[in-house]
């Protein structure tokens, strides 16, 4: 998805609305393939002020993640605020400015970069996910196993007692 901003630059002070959908199948999150479950919806705009393109907007989509505890896949809705400064000239001291090709802004790449930062490191299908049995590998969310998982830390056992009384 490339966007041509050269027209905006010629106007000196201009604004371009960006309301679009980007269809992607998946992206690579540090070696892990993450699938998109629906197109990315982007609603925002670019403003050109004093040589800088100000990109703001909201990107929304849904991705398929693997649970860190039980390894089951689950869907997660994502909504990220995008706020970036872009420029087509390299002589900018500001490290936060992203260098772009003025006639070929890769909006998807910018969204993906934010998306990778937005995704949690620990991904749980639910807060109460029981995970896999350490001994036999059974998914404890859907079935029980016969392993003895009761020999837990005595300090935790004390806590457990406290909670079961309440
Ligand atoms: Zn899980
Ligand atoms: Zn087990």
CSV table of N, CA and C and ligand atoms in Angstrom, one decimal:
chain,number,residue,atom,x,y,z
A,1,UNK,N,0.9,-1.2,0.0
A,1,UNK,CA,0.0,0.0,0.0
A,1,UNK,C,0.9,1.2,0.0
A,2,UNK,N,1.1,1.8,-1.2
A,2,UNK,CA,1.9,3.0,-1.3
A,2,UNK,C,1.1,4.2,-1.4
A,3,UNK,N,1.5,5.3,-0.8
A,3,UNK,CA,0.7,6.5,-0.9
A,3,UNK,C,1.6,7.6,-1.4
A,4,UNK,N,1.1,8.4,-2.4
A,4,UNK,CA,1.9,9.4,-3.0
A,4,UNK,C,1.6,10.8,-2.3
A,5,UNK,N,2.7,11.3,-1.7
A,5,UNK,CA,2.5,12.6,-0.9
A,5,UNK,C,3.0,13.8,-1.7
A,6,UNK,N,3.5,13.6,-2.9
A,6,UNK,CA,4.2,14.7,-3.6
A,6,UNK,C,3.2,15.9,-3.8
A,7,UNK,N,2.0,15.5,-4.1
A,7,UNK,CA,1.0,16.6,-4.3
A,7,UNK,C,0.8,17.5,-3.1
A,8,UNK,N,0.9,16.8,-1.9
A,8,UNK,CA,0.8,17.5,-0.7
A,8,UNK,C,1.9,18.5,-0.5
A,9,UNK,N,3.1,18.1,-0.9
A,9,UNK,CA,4.2,18.9,-0.7
A,9,UNK,C,4.2,20.2,-1.6
A,10,UNK,N,3.6,20.0,-2.8
A,10,UNK,CA,3.5,21.1,-3.7
A,10,UNK,C,2.6,22.2,-3.2
A,11,UNK,N,1.7,21.8,-2.4
A,11,UNK,CA,0.7,22.7,-1.8
A,11,UNK,C,1.2,23.5,-0.6
A,12,UNK,N,2.4,23.2,-0.2
A,12,UNK,CA,3.1,23.8,1.0
A,12,UNK,C,2.3,23.5,2.3
A,13,UNK,N,1.1,23.9,2.4
A,13,UNK,CA,0.4,23.5,3.6
A,13,UNK,C,-0.8,22.8,3.1
A,14,UNK,N,-0.8,21.5,3.3
A,14,UNK,CA,-1.9,20.7,2.8
A,14,UNK,C,-2.2,19.6,3.8
A,15,UNK,N,-3.3,18.9,3.5
A,15,UNK,CA,-3.8,17.8,4.4
A,15,UNK,C,-4.4,16.8,3.5
A,16,UNK,N,-4.1,15.6,3.7
A,16,UNK,CA,-4.6,14.5,2.9
A,16,UNK,C,-5.3,13.5,3.9
A,17,UNK,N,-6.5,13.2,3.6
A,17,UNK,CA,-7.2,12.2,4.5
A,17,UNK,C,-6.8,10.8,4.0
A,18,UNK,N,-6.6,10.0,5.0
A,18,UNK,CA,-6.3,8.6,4.6
A,18,UNK,C,-7.3,7.7,5.3
A,19,UNK,N,-8.3,7.2,4.6
A,19,UNK,CA,-9.2,6.3,5.1
A,19,UNK,C,-9.2,5.0,4.2
A,20,UNK,N,-8.5,4.0,4.7
A,20,UNK,CA,-8.4,2.9,3.8
A,20,UNK,C,-8.2,1.6,4.5
A,21,UNK,N,-8.3,0.5,3.7
A,21,UNK,CA,-8.1,-0.8,4.3
A,21,UNK,C,-6.9,-1.5,3.6
A,22,UNK,N,-6.1,-2.1,4.4
A,22,UNK,CA,-4.9,-2.8,3.9
A,22,UNK,C,-5.1,-4.3,4.2
A,23,UNK,N,-5.0,-5.1,3.1
A,23,UNK,CA,-5.2,-6.5,3.3
A,23,UNK,C,-3.8,-7.2,3.3
A,24,UNK,N,-3.5,-7.8,4.4
A,24,UNK,CA,-2.2,-8.6,4.5
A,24,UNK,C,-2.6,-9.9,5.1
A,25,UNK,N,-1.8,-10.9,4.8
A,25,UNK,CA,-2.1,-12.2,5.4
A,25,UNK,C,-1.5,-12.4,6.7
A,26,UNK,N,-0.2,-12.0,6.8
A,26,UNK,CA,0.5,-12.2,8.1
A,26,UNK,C,1.7,-11.3,8.1
A,27,UNK,N,2.3,-11.2,9.3
A,27,UNK,CA,3.6,-10.5,9.4
A,27,UNK,C,4.5,-11.3,10.3
A,28,UNK,N,5.8,-11.0,10.2
A,28,UNK,CA,6.8,-11.7,11.0
A,28,UNK,C,7.1,-11.0,12.2
A,29,UNK,N,6.8,-11.5,13.4
A,29,UNK,CA,7.1,-10.8,14.7
A,29,UNK,C,8.3,-11.5,15.3
A,30,UNK,N,9.5,-11.0,15.0
A,30,UNK,CA,10.7,-11.6,15.5
A,30,UNK,C,10.8,-13.1,15.4
A,31,UNK,N,10.4,-13.6,14.2
A,31,UNK,CA,10.6,-15.0,13.9
A,31,UNK,C,9.2,-15.7,14.0
A,32,UNK,N,8.3,-15.1,14.7
A,32,UNK,CA,7.0,-15.8,14.8
A,32,UNK,C,6.0,-15.2,13.8
A,33,UNK,N,5.3,-16.1,13.1
A,33,UNK,CA,4.4,-15.7,12.1
A,33,UNK,C,3.0,-15.4,12.7
A,34,UNK,N,2.6,-14.1,12.6
A,34,UNK,CA,1.3,-13.7,13.2
A,34,UNK,C,0.3,-13.4,12.0
A,35,UNK,N,-0.8,-14.1,12.1
A,35,UNK,CA,-1.8,-14.0,11.0
A,35,UNK,C,-2.8,-12.9,11.3
A,36,UNK,N,-3.1,-12.2,10.2
A,36,UNK,CA,-4.2,-11.2,10.3
A,36,UNK,C,-5.5,-11.9,10.1
A,37,UNK,N,-6.5,-11.6,10.9
A,37,UNK,CA,-7.8,-12.2,10.7
A,37,UNK,C,-8.8,-11.3,10.0
A,38,UNK,N,-8.5,-10.1,9.9
A,38,UNK,CA,-9.2,-9.2,9.0
A,38,UNK,C,-8.3,-8.0,8.5
A,39,UNK,N,-8.8,-7.3,7.5
A,39,UNK,CA,-7.9,-6.3,6.9
A,39,UNK,C,-7.7,-5.2,8.0
A,40,UNK,N,-6.6,-4.5,7.8
A,40,UNK,CA,-6.3,-3.4,8.7
A,40,UNK,C,-7.0,-2.2,8.2
A,41,UNK,N,-7.8,-1.6,9.1
A,41,UNK,CA,-8.6,-0.4,8.8
A,41,UNK,C,-7.8,0.8,9.3
A,42,UNK,N,-7.5,1.7,8.4
A,42,UNK,CA,-6.8,2.9,8.9
A,42,UNK,C,-7.6,4.1,8.6
A,43,UNK,N,-7.8,4.9,9.7
A,43,UNK,CA,-8.5,6.2,9.5
A,43,UNK,C,-7.6,7.3,10.1
A,44,UNK,N,-7.2,8.2,9.2
A,44,UNK,CA,-6.3,9.3,9.7
A,44,UNK,C,-6.0,10.3,8.6
A,45,UNK,N,-4.9,11.0,8.8
A,45,UNK,CA,-4.6,12.0,7.8
A,45,UNK,C,-3.1,12.3,7.9
A,46,UNK,N,-2.6,12.9,6.8
A,46,UNK,CA,-1.2,13.5,6.8
A,46,UNK,C,-1.3,15.0,6.6
A,47,UNK,N,-0.6,15.7,7.4
A,47,UNK,CA,-0.5,17.1,7.2
A,47,UNK,C,0.9,17.5,6.9
A,48,UNK,N,1.1,18.4,6.0
A,48,UNK,CA,2.4,18.8,5.6
A,48,UNK,C,2.7,20.2,6.2
A,49,UNK,N,3.6,20.3,7.1
A,49,UNK,CA,3.9,21.6,7.8
A,49,UNK,C,5.4,21.8,7.9
A,50,UNK,N,5.9,22.8,7.3
A,50,UNK,CA,7.3,23.2,7.5
A,50,UNK,C,8.3,22.0,7.1
A,51,UNK,N,8.0,21.3,6.0
A,51,UNK,CA,8.9,20.3,5.6
A,51,UNK,C,8.7,18.9,6.2
A,52,UNK,N,7.8,18.9,7.1
A,52,UNK,CA,7.5,17.6,7.8
A,52,UNK,C,6.1,17.1,7.5
A,53,UNK,N,6.0,15.8,7.3
A,53,UNK,CA,4.7,15.2,7.1
A,53,UNK,C,4.2,14.7,8.5
A,54,UNK,N,3.1,15.1,9.0
A,54,UNK,CA,2.6,14.7,10.2
A,54,UNK,C,1.5,13.6,10.0
A,55,UNK,N,1.9,12.4,10.3
A,55,UNK,CA,0.9,11.3,10.1
A,55,UNK,C,0.2,11.0,11.4
A,56,UNK,N,-1.1,11.1,11.5
A,56,UNK,CA,-1.8,10.6,12.6
A,56,UNK,C,-3.0,9.8,12.2
A,57,UNK,N,-3.4,8.9,13.1
A,57,UNK,CA,-4.6,8.1,12.8
A,57,UNK,C,-4.7,6.9,13.7
A,58,UNK,N,-5.7,6.1,13.4
A,58,UNK,CA,-5.9,4.9,14.2
A,58,UNK,C,-5.9,3.7,13.2
A,59,UNK,N,-5.2,2.7,13.6
A,59,UNK,CA,-5.2,1.4,12.8
A,59,UNK,C,-5.9,0.3,13.7
A,60,UNK,N,-6.9,-0.3,13.0
A,60,UNK,CA,-7.6,-1.4,13.7
A,60,UNK,C,-7.6,-2.7,12.9
A,61,UNK,N,-7.3,-3.8,13.7
A,61,UNK,CA,-7.4,-5.1,13.0
A,61,UNK,C,-7.5,-6.2,14.1
A,62,UNK,N,-7.4,-7.4,13.7
A,62,UNK,CA,-7.5,-8.5,14.6
A,62,UNK,C,-6.5,-9.5,14.1
A,63,UNK,N,-5.7,-10.0,15.1
A,63,UNK,CA,-4.7,-11.0,14.8
A,63,UNK,C,-4.8,-12.3,15.5
A,64,UNK,N,-4.2,-13.3,15.0
A,64,UNK,CA,-4.2,-14.6,15.7
A,64,UNK,C,-2.9,-14.9,16.4
A,65,UNK,N,-3.0,-15.0,17.7
A,65,UNK,CA,-1.8,-15.2,18.5
A,65,UNK,C,-1.8,-16.6,19.1
A,66,UNK,N,-0.6,-17.1,19.5
A,66,UNK,CA,-0.5,-18.3,20.2
A,66,UNK,C,-0.3,-18.0,21.7
A,67,UNK,N,-1.1,-18.7,22.5
A,67,UNK,CA,-1.0,-18.5,24.0
A,67,UNK,C,0.3,-18.9,24.6
A,68,UNK,N,0.9,-18.1,25.4
A,68,UNK,CA,2.2,-18.4,26.0
A,68,UNK,C,2.2,-19.5,26.9
A,69,UNK,N,1.0,-19.8,27.5
A,69,UNK,CA,0.9,-20.9,28.5
A,69,UNK,C,0.4,-22.2,27.9
A,70,UNK,N,-0.7,-22.2,27.1
A,70,UNK,CA,-1.2,-23.5,26.6
A,70,UNK,C,-1.0,-23.7,25.1
A,71,UNK,N,-0.4,-22.7,24.4
A,71,UNK,CA,0.0,-22.8,23.0
A,71,UNK,C,-1.2,-22.8,22.1
A,72,UNK,N,-2.4,-22.7,22.6
A,72,UNK,CA,-3.6,-22.6,21.7
A,72,UNK,C,-3.6,-21.2,21.0
A,73,UNK,N,-4.2,-21.2,19.8
A,73,UNK,CA,-4.3,-19.9,19.2
A,73,UNK,C,-5.6,-19.2,19.6
A,74,UNK,N,-5.5,-17.9,19.7
A,74,UNK,CA,-6.7,-17.1,20.0
A,74,UNK,C,-6.6,-15.8,19.3
A,75,UNK,N,-7.8,-15.2,19.1
A,75,UNK,CA,-7.8,-13.9,18.3
A,75,UNK,C,-7.7,-12.7,19.3
A,76,UNK,N,-7.1,-11.7,18.8
A,76,UNK,CA,-7.0,-10.5,19.6
A,76,UNK,C,-7.2,-9.2,18.8
A,77,UNK,N,-8.2,-8.4,19.2
A,77,UNK,CA,-8.4,-7.2,18.5
A,77,UNK,C,-7.4,-6.2,18.8
A,78,UNK,N,-7.0,-5.5,17.8
A,78,UNK,CA,-5.9,-4.5,18.0
A,78,UNK,C,-6.4,-3.1,17.6
A,79,UNK,N,-6.1,-2.1,18.4
A,79,UNK,CA,-6.4,-0.8,18.0
A,79,UNK,C,-5.2,0.1,18.4
A,80,UNK,N,-4.5,0.6,17.4
A,80,UNK,CA,-3.3,1.4,17.7
A,80,UNK,C,-3.4,2.8,17.2
A,81,UNK,N,-3.0,3.8,18.0
A,81,UNK,CA,-2.9,5.1,17.6
A,81,UNK,C,-1.5,5.3,16.9
A,82,UNK,N,-1.6,5.8,15.7
A,82,UNK,CA,-0.4,6.1,14.9
A,82,UNK,C,-0.1,7.6,14.9
A,83,UNK,N,1.1,7.9,15.3
A,83,UNK,CA,1.5,9.3,15.3
A,83,UNK,C,3.0,9.3,14.9
A,84,UNK,N,3.3,9.7,13.7
A,84,UNK,CA,4.6,9.7,13.2
A,84,UNK,C,4.9,11.0,12.5
A,85,UNK,N,6.2,11.3,12.5
A,85,UNK,CA,6.7,12.4,11.7
A,85,UNK,C,7.5,11.8,10.6
A,86,UNK,N,7.2,12.3,9.4
A,86,UNK,CA,7.9,11.7,8.2
A,86,UNK,C,8.5,12.8,7.4
A,87,UNK,N,9.6,12.5,6.7
A,87,UNK,CA,10.2,13.5,5.9
A,87,UNK,C,10.9,12.8,4.7
A,88,UNK,N,11.0,13.5,3.6
A,88,UNK,CA,11.7,12.9,2.4
A,88,UNK,C,13.1,13.4,2.3
A,89,UNK,N,13.6,14.2,3.2
A,89,UNK,CA,15.0,14.7,3.2
A,89,UNK,C,15.7,14.1,4.3
A,90,UNK,N,17.0,13.8,4.0
A,90,UNK,CA,17.8,13.1,5.0
A,90,UNK,C,18.4,14.0,6.0
A,91,UNK,N,18.6,15.3,5.7
A,91,UNK,CA,19.3,16.2,6.6
A,91,UNK,C,18.4,16.7,7.7
A,92,UNK,N,17.9,15.8,8.5
A,92,UNK,CA,17.1,16.1,9.6
A,92,UNK,C,17.8,15.6,10.9
A,93,UNK,N,18.0,16.4,11.8
A,93,UNK,CA,18.7,16.0,13.0
A,93,UNK,C,17.8,15.2,14.0
A,94,UNK,N,16.5,15.3,13.8
A,94,UNK,CA,15.6,14.7,14.7
A,94,UNK,C,15.5,13.2,14.3
A,95,UNK,N,15.9,12.4,15.3
A,95,UNK,CA,16.0,10.9,15.1
A,95,UNK,C,14.7,10.3,15.0
A,96,UNK,N,13.6,11.0,15.5
A,96,UNK,CA,12.3,10.4,15.5
A,96,UNK,C,11.6,10.5,14.1
A,97,UNK,N,12.2,11.2,13.2
A,97,UNK,CA,11.6,11.4,11.9
A,97,UNK,C,11.9,10.2,11.0
A,98,UNK,N,10.9,9.7,10.4
A,98,UNK,CA,11.0,8.5,9.6
A,98,UNK,C,11.3,9.0,8.1
A,99,UNK,N,12.3,8.5,7.5
A,99,UNK,CA,12.6,8.9,6.2
A,99,UNK,C,11.8,8.1,5.2
A,100,UNK,N,11.1,8.8,4.3
A,100,UNK,CA,10.3,8.1,3.3
A,100,UNK,C,10.6,8.6,1.9
A,101,UNK,N,10.1,7.8,0.9
A,101,UNK,CA,10.0,8.2,-0.4
A,101,UNK,C,8.7,8.9,-0.6
A,102,UNK,N,8.8,10.2,-1.1
A,102,UNK,CA,7.6,11.0,-1.1
A,102,UNK,C,6.5,10.5,-1.9
A,103,UNK,N,6.8,9.8,-3.0
A,103,UNK,CA,5.8,9.3,-3.8
A,103,UNK,C,5.4,7.8,-3.5
A,104,UNK,N,6.1,7.3,-2.5
A,104,UNK,CA,5.8,5.9,-2.2
A,104,UNK,C,5.9,5.6,-0.7
A,105,UNK,N,5.0,6.3,0.0
A,105,UNK,CA,5.0,6.1,1.5
A,105,UNK,C,4.4,4.7,1.7
A,106,UNK,N,5.1,3.9,2.5
A,106,UNK,CA,4.7,2.6,2.8
A,106,UNK,C,3.9,2.6,4.1
A,107,UNK,N,2.6,2.9,4.0
A,107,UNK,CA,1.8,3.0,5.3
A,107,UNK,C,1.8,1.7,6.1
A,108,UNK,N,1.7,0.6,5.3
A,108,UNK,CA,1.6,-0.6,6.0
A,108,UNK,C,2.9,-0.9,6.9
A,109,UNK,N,4.0,-0.5,6.4
A,109,UNK,CA,5.3,-0.7,7.2
A,109,UNK,C,5.3,0.0,8.5
A,110,UNK,N,4.7,1.2,8.4
A,110,UNK,CA,4.6,2.1,9.6
A,110,UNK,C,3.7,1.5,10.6
A,111,UNK,N,2.6,1.0,10.1
A,111,UNK,CA,1.6,0.3,11.0
A,111,UNK,C,2.2,-0.9,11.6
A,112,UNK,N,2.9,-1.7,10.8
A,112,UNK,CA,3.4,-3.0,11.3
A,112,UNK,C,4.5,-2.7,12.4
A,113,UNK,N,5.3,-1.7,12.2
A,113,UNK,CA,6.2,-1.3,13.3
A,113,UNK,C,5.6,-1.0,14.6
A,114,UNK,N,4.5,-0.3,14.5
A,114,UNK,CA,3.7,0.0,15.8
A,114,UNK,C,3.1,-1.2,16.4
A,115,UNK,N,2.6,-2.0,15.5
A,115,UNK,CA,1.9,-3.3,15.8
A,115,UNK,C,2.8,-4.2,16.6
A,116,UNK,N,4.0,-4.4,16.2
A,116,UNK,CA,5.0,-5.2,16.8
A,116,UNK,C,5.3,-4.7,18.2
A,117,UNK,N,5.3,-3.4,18.4
A,117,UNK,CA,5.6,-2.8,19.7
A,117,UNK,C,4.3,-3.0,20.6
A,118,UNK,N,3.2,-3.0,20.0
A,118,UNK,CA,1.9,-3.0,20.7
A,118,UNK,C,1.6,-4.4,21.3
A,119,UNK,N,2.0,-5.4,20.6
A,119,UNK,CA,1.7,-6.8,21.0
A,119,UNK,C,2.3,-7.1,22.3
A,120,UNK,N,1.6,-7.7,23.3
A,120,UNK,CA,2.2,-8.1,24.5
A,120,UNK,C,3.2,-9.2,24.4
A,121,UNK,N,4.3,-9.1,25.2
A,121,UNK,CA,5.3,-10.2,25.2
A,121,UNK,C,4.7,-11.5,25.7
A,122,UNK,N,3.9,-11.4,26.8
A,122,UNK,CA,3.2,-12.6,27.3
A,122,UNK,C,1.8,-12.6,26.8
A,123,UNK,N,1.5,-13.6,26.0
A,123,UNK,CA,0.2,-13.6,25.3
A,123,UNK,C,-0.7,-14.7,25.9
A,124,UNK,N,-1.7,-14.3,26.6
A,124,UNK,CA,-2.6,-15.3,27.2
A,124,UNK,C,-3.9,-15.4,26.6
A,125,UNK,N,-4.4,-16.6,26.3
A,125,UNK,CA,-5.7,-16.8,25.7
A,125,UNK,C,-6.8,-16.3,26.7
A,126,UNK,N,-6.5,-16.4,28.0
A,126,UNK,CA,-7.4,-15.8,29.0
A,126,UNK,C,-6.5,-15.6,30.2
A,127,UNK,N,-6.9,-14.7,31.1
A,127,UNK,CA,-6.1,-14.5,32.3
A,127,UNK,C,-6.1,-15.7,33.2
A,128,UNK,N,-7.1,-16.5,33.0
A,128,UNK,CA,-7.1,-17.7,33.9
A,128,UNK,C,-6.7,-19.0,33.2
A,129,UNK,N,-6.0,-18.8,32.1
A,129,UNK,CA,-5.5,-20.0,31.4
A,129,UNK,C,-4.7,-20.9,32.3
A,130,UNK,N,-5.0,-22.2,32.3
A,130,UNK,CA,-4.3,-23.1,33.2
A,130,UNK,C,-3.0,-23.7,32.6
A,131,UNK,N,-2.9,-23.5,31.3
A,131,UNK,CA,-1.7,-23.9,30.6
A,131,UNK,C,-1.6,-25.4,30.5
A,132,UNK,N,-0.4,-25.9,30.2
A,132,UNK,CA,-0.2,-27.4,30.0
A,132,UNK,C,0.3,-28.0,31.2
A,133,UNK,N,0.0,-29.2,31.4
A,133,UNK,CA,0.6,-30.0,32.6
A,133,UNK,C,2.1,-30.1,32.3
A,134,UNK,N,2.8,-29.7,33.4
A,134,UNK,CA,4.3,-29.8,33.3
A,134,UNK,C,4.8,-31.2,33.0
A,135,UNK,N,4.0,-32.2,33.4
A,135,UNK,CA,4.5,-33.6,33.4
A,135,UNK,C,4.0,-34.3,32.1
A,136,UNK,N,2.7,-34.2,31.7
A,136,UNK,CA,2.3,-35.0,30.6
A,136,UNK,C,1.9,-34.1,29.4
A,137,UNK,N,1.9,-32.8,29.6
A,137,UNK,CA,1.6,-31.9,28.4
A,137,UNK,C,0.1,-31.7,28.1
A,138,UNK,N,-0.8,-32.3,28.9
A,138,UNK,CA,-2.2,-32.1,28.7
A,138,UNK,C,-2.6,-30.7,28.8
A,139,UNK,N,-3.5,-30.2,27.9
A,139,UNK,CA,-4.0,-28.9,28.0
A,139,UNK,C,-5.0,-28.8,29.1
A,140,UNK,N,-4.7,-28.2,30.3
A,140,UNK,CA,-5.5,-28.3,31.4
A,140,UNK,C,-6.8,-27.4,31.4
A,141,UNK,N,-6.9,-26.6,30.3
A,141,UNK,CA,-8.1,-25.9,30.1
A,141,UNK,C,-9.3,-26.8,29.6
A,142,UNK,N,-8.9,-27.8,28.9
A,142,UNK,CA,-10.0,-28.6,28.3
A,142,UNK,C,-10.1,-30.0,28.9
A,143,UNK,N,-9.1,-30.4,29.6
A,143,UNK,CA,-9.2,-31.7,30.3
A,143,UNK,C,-8.3,-31.8,31.5
A,144,UNK,N,-8.6,-32.8,32.3
A,144,UNK,CA,-7.7,-33.0,33.5
A,144,UNK,C,-6.8,-34.2,33.2
A,145,UNK,N,-5.7,-34.2,33.9
A,145,UNK,CA,-4.8,-35.4,33.7
A,145,UNK,C,-4.7,-36.0,35.1
A,146,UNK,N,-4.0,-37.1,35.1
A,146,UNK,CA,-3.9,-37.9,36.3
A,146,UNK,C,-2.6,-37.6,37.1
A,147,UNK,N,-1.8,-36.7,36.6
A,147,UNK,CA,-0.6,-36.3,37.3
A,147,UNK,C,-0.9,-35.7,38.6
A,148,UNK,N,0.1,-35.8,39.5
A,148,UNK,CA,-0.1,-35.2,40.8
A,148,UNK,C,0.6,-33.8,40.7
A,149,UNK,N,-0.3,-32.8,40.5
A,149,UNK,CA,0.3,-31.4,40.4
A,149,UNK,C,0.1,-30.6,41.7
A,150,UNK,N,-0.2,-31.4,42.8
A,150,UNK,CA,-0.5,-30.7,44.0
A,150,UNK,C,0.8,-30.3,44.8
A,151,UNK,N,1.9,-31.0,44.5
A,151,UNK,CA,3.1,-30.7,45.3
A,151,UNK,C,3.7,-29.3,45.0
A,152,UNK,N,3.0,-28.3,45.4
A,152,UNK,CA,3.5,-27.0,45.1
A,152,UNK,C,4.2,-26.4,46.3
A,153,UNK,N,4.9,-25.4,46.0
A,153,UNK,CA,5.7,-24.6,47.0
A,153,UNK,C,4.9,-24.5,48.3
A,154,UNK,N,5.4,-24.8,49.5
A,154,UNK,CA,4.7,-24.7,50.7
A,154,UNK,C,4.2,-23.3,51.0
A,155,UNK,N,4.9,-22.3,50.6
A,155,UNK,CA,4.5,-20.9,50.8
A,155,UNK,C,3.2,-20.6,50.0
A,156,UNK,N,3.2,-21.2,48.8
A,156,UNK,CA,2.0,-21.0,48.0
A,156,UNK,C,0.8,-21.8,48.6
A,157,UNK,N,1.1,-22.9,49.2
A,157,UNK,CA,0.1,-23.7,49.8
A,157,UNK,C,-0.6,-23.0,50.9
A,158,UNK,N,0.2,-22.2,51.7
A,158,UNK,CA,-0.3,-21.4,52.7
A,158,UNK,C,-1.3,-20.4,52.2
A,159,UNK,N,-0.9,-19.7,51.1
A,159,UNK,CA,-1.7,-18.7,50.4
A,159,UNK,C,-3.0,-19.4,50.0
A,160,UNK,N,-2.9,-20.5,49.4
A,160,UNK,CA,-4.1,-21.2,48.9
A,160,UNK,C,-5.1,-21.5,50.0
A,161,UNK,N,-4.6,-21.9,51.1
A,161,UNK,CA,-5.4,-22.1,52.3
A,161,UNK,C,-6.2,-20.9,52.7
A,162,UNK,N,-5.5,-19.8,52.7
A,162,UNK,CA,-6.1,-18.5,53.0
A,162,UNK,C,-7.3,-18.2,52.1
A,163,UNK,N,-7.0,-18.4,50.8
A,163,UNK,CA,-8.0,-18.0,49.8
A,163,UNK,C,-9.2,-19.0,49.8
A,164,UNK,N,-9.0,-20.3,50.1
A,164,UNK,CA,-10.1,-21.2,50.1
A,164,UNK,C,-11.0,-21.0,51.3
A,165,UNK,N,-10.5,-20.3,52.3
A,165,UNK,CA,-11.3,-20.0,53.5
A,165,UNK,C,-12.3,-18.9,53.3
A,166,UNK,N,-11.9,-18.0,52.4
A,166,UNK,CA,-12.7,-16.8,52.2
A,166,UNK,C,-13.9,-17.1,51.3
B,1,LIG,ZN1,-3.9,-20.4,27.0
B,2,LIG,ZN1,-0.4,-34.4,33.5
